[in-house]
PDB file of N, CA and C in Angstrom:
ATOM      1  N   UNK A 166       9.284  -1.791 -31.973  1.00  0.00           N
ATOM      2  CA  UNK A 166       9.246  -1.733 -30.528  1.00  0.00           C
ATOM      3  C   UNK A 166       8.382  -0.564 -30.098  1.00  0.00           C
ATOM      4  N   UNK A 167       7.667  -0.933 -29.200  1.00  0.00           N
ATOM      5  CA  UNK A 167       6.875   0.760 -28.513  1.00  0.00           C
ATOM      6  C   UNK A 167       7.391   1.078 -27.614  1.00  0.00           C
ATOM      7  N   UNK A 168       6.864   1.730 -26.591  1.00  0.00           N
ATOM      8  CA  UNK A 168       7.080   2.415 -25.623  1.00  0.00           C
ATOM      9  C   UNK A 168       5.392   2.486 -24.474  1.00  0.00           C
ATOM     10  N   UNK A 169       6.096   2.161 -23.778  1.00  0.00           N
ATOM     11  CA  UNK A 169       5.082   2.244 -22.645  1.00  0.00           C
ATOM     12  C   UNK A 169       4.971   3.697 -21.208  1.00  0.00           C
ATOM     13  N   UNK A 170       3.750   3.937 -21.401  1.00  0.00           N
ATOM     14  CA  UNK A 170       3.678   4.995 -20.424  1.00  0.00           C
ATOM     15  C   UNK A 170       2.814   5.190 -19.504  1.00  0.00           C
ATOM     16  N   UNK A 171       3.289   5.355 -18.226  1.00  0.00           N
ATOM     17  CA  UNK A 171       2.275   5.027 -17.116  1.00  0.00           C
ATOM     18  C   UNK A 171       1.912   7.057 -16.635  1.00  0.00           C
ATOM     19  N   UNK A 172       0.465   6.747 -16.647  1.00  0.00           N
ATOM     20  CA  UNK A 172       0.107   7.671 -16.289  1.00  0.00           C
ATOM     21  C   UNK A 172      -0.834   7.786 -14.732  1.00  0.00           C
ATOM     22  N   UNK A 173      -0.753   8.624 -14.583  1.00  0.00           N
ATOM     23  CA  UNK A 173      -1.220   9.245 -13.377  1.00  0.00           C
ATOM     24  C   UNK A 173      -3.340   9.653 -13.281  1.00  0.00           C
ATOM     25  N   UNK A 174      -3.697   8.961 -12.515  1.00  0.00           N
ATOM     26  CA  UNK A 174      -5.213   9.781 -13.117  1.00  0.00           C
ATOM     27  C   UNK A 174      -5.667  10.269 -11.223  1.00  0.00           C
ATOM     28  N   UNK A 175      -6.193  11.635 -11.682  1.00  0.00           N
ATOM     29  CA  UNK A 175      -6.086  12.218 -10.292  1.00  0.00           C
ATOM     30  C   UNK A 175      -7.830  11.629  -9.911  1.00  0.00           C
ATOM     31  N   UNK A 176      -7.341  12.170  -8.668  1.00  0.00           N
ATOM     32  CA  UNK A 176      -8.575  10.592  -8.153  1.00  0.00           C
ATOM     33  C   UNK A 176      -8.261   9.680  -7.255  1.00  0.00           C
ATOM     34  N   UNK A 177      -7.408   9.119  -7.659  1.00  0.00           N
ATOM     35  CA  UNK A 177      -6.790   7.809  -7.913  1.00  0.00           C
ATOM     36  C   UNK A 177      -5.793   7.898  -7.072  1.00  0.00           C
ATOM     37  N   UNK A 178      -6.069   6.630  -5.625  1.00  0.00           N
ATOM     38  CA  UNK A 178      -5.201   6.985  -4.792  1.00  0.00           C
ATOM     39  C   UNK A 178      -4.745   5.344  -4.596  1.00  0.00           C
ATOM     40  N   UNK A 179      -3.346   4.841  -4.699  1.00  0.00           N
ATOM     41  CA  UNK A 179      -3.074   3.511  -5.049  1.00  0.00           C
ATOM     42  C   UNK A 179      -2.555   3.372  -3.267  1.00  0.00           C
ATOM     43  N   UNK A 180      -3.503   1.878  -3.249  1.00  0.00           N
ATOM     44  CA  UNK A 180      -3.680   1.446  -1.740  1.00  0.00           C
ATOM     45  C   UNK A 180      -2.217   0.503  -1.154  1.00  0.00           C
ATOM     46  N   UNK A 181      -1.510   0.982  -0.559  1.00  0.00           N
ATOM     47  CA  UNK A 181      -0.322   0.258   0.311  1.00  0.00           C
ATOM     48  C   UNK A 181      -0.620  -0.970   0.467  1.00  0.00           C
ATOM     49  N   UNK A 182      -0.055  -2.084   0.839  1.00  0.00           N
ATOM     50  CA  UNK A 182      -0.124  -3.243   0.856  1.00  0.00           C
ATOM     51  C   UNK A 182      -0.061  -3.354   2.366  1.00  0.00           C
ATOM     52  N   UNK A 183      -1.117  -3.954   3.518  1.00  0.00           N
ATOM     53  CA  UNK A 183      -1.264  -4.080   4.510  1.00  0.00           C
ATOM     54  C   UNK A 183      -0.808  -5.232   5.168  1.00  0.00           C
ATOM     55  N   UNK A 184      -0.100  -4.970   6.157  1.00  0.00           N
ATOM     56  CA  UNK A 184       0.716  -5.575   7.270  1.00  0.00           C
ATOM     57  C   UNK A 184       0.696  -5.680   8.816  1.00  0.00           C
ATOM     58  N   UNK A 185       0.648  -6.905   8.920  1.00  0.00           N
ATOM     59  CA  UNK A 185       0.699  -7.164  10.557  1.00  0.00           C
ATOM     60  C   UNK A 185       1.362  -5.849  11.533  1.00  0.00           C
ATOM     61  N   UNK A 186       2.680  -5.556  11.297  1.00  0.00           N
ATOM     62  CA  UNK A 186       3.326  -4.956  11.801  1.00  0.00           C
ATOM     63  C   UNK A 186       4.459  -3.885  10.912  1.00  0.00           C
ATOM     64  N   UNK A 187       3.770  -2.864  11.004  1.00  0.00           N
ATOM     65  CA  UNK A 187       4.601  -1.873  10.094  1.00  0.00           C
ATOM     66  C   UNK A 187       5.887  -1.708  10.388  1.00  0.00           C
ATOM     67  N   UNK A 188       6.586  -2.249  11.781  1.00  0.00           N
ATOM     68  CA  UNK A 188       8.313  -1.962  12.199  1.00  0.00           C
ATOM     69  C   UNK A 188       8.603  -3.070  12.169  1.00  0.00           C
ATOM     70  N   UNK A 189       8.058  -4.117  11.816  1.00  0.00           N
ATOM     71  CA  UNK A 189       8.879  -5.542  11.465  1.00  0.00           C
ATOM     72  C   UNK A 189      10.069  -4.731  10.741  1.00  0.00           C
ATOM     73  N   UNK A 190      11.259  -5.436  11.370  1.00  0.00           N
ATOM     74  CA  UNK A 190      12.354  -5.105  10.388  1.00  0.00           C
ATOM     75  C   UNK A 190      13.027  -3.863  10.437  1.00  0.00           C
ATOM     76  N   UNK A 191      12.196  -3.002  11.177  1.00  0.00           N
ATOM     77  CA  UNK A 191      12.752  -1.742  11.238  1.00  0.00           C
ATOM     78  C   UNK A 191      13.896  -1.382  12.013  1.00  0.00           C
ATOM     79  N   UNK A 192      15.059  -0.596  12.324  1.00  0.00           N
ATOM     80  CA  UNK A 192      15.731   0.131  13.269  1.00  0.00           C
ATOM     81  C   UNK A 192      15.371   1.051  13.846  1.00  0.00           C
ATOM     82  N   UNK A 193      15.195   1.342  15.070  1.00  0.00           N
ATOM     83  CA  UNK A 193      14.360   2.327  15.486  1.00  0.00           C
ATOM     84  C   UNK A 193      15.667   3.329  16.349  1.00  0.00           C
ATOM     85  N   UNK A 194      15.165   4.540  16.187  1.00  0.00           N
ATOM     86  CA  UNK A 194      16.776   5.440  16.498  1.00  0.00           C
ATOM     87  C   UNK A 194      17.117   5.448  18.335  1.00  0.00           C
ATOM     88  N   UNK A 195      18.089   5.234  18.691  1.00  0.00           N
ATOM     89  CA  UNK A 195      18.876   6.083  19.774  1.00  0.00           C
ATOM     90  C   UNK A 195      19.298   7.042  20.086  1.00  0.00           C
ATOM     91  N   UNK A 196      18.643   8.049  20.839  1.00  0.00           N
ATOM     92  CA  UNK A 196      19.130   9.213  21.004  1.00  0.00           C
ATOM     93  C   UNK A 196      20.369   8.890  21.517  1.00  0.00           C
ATOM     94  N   UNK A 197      21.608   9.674  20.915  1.00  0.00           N
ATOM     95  CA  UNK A 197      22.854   9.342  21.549  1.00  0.00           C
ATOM     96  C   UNK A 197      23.204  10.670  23.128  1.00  0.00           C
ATOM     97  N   UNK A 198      22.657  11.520  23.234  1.00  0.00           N
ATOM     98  CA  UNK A 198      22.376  12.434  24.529  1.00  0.00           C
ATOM     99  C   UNK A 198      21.843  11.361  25.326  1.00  0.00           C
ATOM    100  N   UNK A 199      20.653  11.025  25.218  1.00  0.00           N
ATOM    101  CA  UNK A 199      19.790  10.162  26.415  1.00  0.00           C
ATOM    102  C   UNK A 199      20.217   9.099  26.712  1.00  0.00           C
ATOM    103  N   UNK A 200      20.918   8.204  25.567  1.00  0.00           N
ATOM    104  CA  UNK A 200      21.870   7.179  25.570  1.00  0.00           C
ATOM    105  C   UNK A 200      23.389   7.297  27.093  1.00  0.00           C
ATOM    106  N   UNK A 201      24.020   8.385  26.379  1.00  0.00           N
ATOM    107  CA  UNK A 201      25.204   8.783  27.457  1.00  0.00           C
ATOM    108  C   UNK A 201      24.785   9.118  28.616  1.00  0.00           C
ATOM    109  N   UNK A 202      23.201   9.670  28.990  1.00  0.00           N
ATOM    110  CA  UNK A 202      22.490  10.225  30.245  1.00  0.00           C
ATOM    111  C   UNK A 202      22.490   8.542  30.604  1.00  0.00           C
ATOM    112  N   UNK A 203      21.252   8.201  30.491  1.00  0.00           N
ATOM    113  CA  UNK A 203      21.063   6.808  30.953  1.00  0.00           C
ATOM    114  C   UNK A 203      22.505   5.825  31.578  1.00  0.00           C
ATOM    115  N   UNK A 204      23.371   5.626  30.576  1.00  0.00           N
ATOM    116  CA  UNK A 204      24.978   5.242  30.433  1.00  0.00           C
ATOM    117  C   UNK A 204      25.783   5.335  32.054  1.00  0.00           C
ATOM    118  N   UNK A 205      25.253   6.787  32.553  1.00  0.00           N
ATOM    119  CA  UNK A 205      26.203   7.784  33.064  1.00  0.00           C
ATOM    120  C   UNK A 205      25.646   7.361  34.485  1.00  0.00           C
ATOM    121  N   UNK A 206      24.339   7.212  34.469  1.00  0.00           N
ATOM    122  CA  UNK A 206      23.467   6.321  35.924  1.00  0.00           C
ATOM    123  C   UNK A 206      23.653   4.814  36.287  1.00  0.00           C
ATOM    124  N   UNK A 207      23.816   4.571  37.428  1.00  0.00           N
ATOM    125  CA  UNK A 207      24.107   3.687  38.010  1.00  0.00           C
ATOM    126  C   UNK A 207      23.323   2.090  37.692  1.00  0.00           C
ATOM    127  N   UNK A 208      22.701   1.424  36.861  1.00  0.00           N
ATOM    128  CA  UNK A 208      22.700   0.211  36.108  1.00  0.00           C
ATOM    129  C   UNK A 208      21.998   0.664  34.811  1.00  0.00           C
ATOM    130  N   UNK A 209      22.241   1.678  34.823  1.00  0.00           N
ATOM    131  CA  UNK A 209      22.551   2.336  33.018  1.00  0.00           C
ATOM    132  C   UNK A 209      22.320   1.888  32.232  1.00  0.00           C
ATOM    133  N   UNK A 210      23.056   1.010  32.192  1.00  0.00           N
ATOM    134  CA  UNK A 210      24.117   0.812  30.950  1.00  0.00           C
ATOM    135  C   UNK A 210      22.923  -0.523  30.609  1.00  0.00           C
ATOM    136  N   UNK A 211      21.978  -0.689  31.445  1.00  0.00           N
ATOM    137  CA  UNK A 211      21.009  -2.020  31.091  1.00  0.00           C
ATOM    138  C   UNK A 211      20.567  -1.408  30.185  1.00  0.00           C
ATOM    139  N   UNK A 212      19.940   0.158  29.954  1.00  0.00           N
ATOM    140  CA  UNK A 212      18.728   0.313  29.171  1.00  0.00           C
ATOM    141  C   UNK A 212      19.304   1.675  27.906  1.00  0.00           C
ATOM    142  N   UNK A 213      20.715   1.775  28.227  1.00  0.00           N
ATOM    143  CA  UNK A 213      21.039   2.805  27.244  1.00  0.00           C
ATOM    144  C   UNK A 213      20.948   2.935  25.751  1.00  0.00           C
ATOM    145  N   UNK A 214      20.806   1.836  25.523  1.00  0.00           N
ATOM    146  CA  UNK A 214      20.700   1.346  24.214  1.00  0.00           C
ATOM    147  C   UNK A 214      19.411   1.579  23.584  1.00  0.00           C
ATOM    148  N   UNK A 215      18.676   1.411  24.402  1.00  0.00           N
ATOM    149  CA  UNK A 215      17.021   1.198  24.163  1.00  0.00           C
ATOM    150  C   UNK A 215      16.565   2.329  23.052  1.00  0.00           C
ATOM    151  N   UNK A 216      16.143   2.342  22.549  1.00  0.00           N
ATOM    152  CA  UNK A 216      15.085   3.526  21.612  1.00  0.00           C
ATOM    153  C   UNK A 216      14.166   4.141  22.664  1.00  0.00           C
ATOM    154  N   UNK A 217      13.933   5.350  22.188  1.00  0.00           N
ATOM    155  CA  UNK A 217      13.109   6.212  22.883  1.00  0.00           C
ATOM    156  C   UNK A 217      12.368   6.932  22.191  1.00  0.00           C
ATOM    157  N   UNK A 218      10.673   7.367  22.701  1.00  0.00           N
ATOM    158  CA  UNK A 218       9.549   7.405  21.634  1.00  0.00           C
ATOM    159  C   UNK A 218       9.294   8.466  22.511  1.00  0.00           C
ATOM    160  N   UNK A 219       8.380   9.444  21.418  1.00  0.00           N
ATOM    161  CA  UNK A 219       7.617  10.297  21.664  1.00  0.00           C
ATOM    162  C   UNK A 219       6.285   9.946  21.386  1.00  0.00           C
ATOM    163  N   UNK A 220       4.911  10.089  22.181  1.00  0.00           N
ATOM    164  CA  UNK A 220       3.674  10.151  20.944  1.00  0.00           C
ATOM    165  C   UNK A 220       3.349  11.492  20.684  1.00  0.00           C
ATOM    166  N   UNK A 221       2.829  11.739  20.019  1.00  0.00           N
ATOM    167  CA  UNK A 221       2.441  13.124  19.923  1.00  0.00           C
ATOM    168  C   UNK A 221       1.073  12.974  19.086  1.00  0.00           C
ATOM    169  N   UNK A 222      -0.046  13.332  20.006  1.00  0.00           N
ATOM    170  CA  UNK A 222      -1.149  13.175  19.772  1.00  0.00           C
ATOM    171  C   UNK A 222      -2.370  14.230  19.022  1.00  0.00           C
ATOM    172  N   UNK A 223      -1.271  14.989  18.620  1.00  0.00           N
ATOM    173  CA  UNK A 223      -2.145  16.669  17.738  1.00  0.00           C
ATOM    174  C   UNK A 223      -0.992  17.107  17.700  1.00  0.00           C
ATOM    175  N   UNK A 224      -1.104  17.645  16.577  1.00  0.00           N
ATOM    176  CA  UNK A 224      -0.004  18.334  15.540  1.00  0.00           C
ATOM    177  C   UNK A 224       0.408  19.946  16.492  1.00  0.00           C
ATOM    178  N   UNK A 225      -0.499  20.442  17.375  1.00  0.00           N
ATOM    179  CA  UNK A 225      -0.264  21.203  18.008  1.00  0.00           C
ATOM    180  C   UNK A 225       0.420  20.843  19.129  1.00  0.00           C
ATOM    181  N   UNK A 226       0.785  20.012  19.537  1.00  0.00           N
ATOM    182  CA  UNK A 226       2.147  19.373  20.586  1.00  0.00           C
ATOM    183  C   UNK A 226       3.734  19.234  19.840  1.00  0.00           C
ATOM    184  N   UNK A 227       3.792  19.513  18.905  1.00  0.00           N
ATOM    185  CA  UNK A 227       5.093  19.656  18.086  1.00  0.00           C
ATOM    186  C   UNK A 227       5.547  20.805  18.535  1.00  0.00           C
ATOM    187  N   UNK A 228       4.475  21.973  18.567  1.00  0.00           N
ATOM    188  CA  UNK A 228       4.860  23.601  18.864  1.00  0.00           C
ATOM    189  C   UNK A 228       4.453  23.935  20.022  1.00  0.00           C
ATOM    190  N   UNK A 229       4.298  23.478  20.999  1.00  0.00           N
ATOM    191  CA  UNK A 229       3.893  23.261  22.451  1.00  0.00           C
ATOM    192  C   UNK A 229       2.556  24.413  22.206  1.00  0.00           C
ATOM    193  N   UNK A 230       1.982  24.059  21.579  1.00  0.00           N
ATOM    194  CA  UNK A 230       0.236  25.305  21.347  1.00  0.00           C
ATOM    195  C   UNK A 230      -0.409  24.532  21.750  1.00  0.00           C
ATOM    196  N   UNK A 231      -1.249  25.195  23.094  1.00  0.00           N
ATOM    197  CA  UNK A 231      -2.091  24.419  23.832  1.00  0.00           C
ATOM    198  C   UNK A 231      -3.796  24.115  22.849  1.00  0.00           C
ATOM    199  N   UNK A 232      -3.944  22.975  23.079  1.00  0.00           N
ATOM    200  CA  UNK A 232      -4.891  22.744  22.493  1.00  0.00           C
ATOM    201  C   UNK A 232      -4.700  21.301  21.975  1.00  0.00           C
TER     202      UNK A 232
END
């Protein structure tokens, strides 16, 4: 019997398999704060559930650094 060994060769960058839609399938989170805010307003309770997104368009909007 042998043994098999997979190696690594640097360089070498192995390509993801491409898809229509990368959140097919996904769960996307609920803030449970914004959830109970929303909840707490008067037809609320339609959209409390909903997921809520940030974009963040430069890595310098994470740390509010203008630019």
């Amino acid at each position: 019997m042998g043994a098999a060994l997979a190696v690594a060769v640097p360089g070498q960058a192995s390509a993801a398999a491409r898809v229509d839609n990368p959140y097919a399938g996904a769960t996307a989170y609920v803030n449970p704060d914004w959830s109970a805010r929303a909840a707490a307003e008067p037809g609320g309770e339609v959209i409390a559930d909903e997921p809520s997104f940030v974009w963040m368009d430069r890595i310098a909007a994470i740390g509010g650094t203008p630019g």
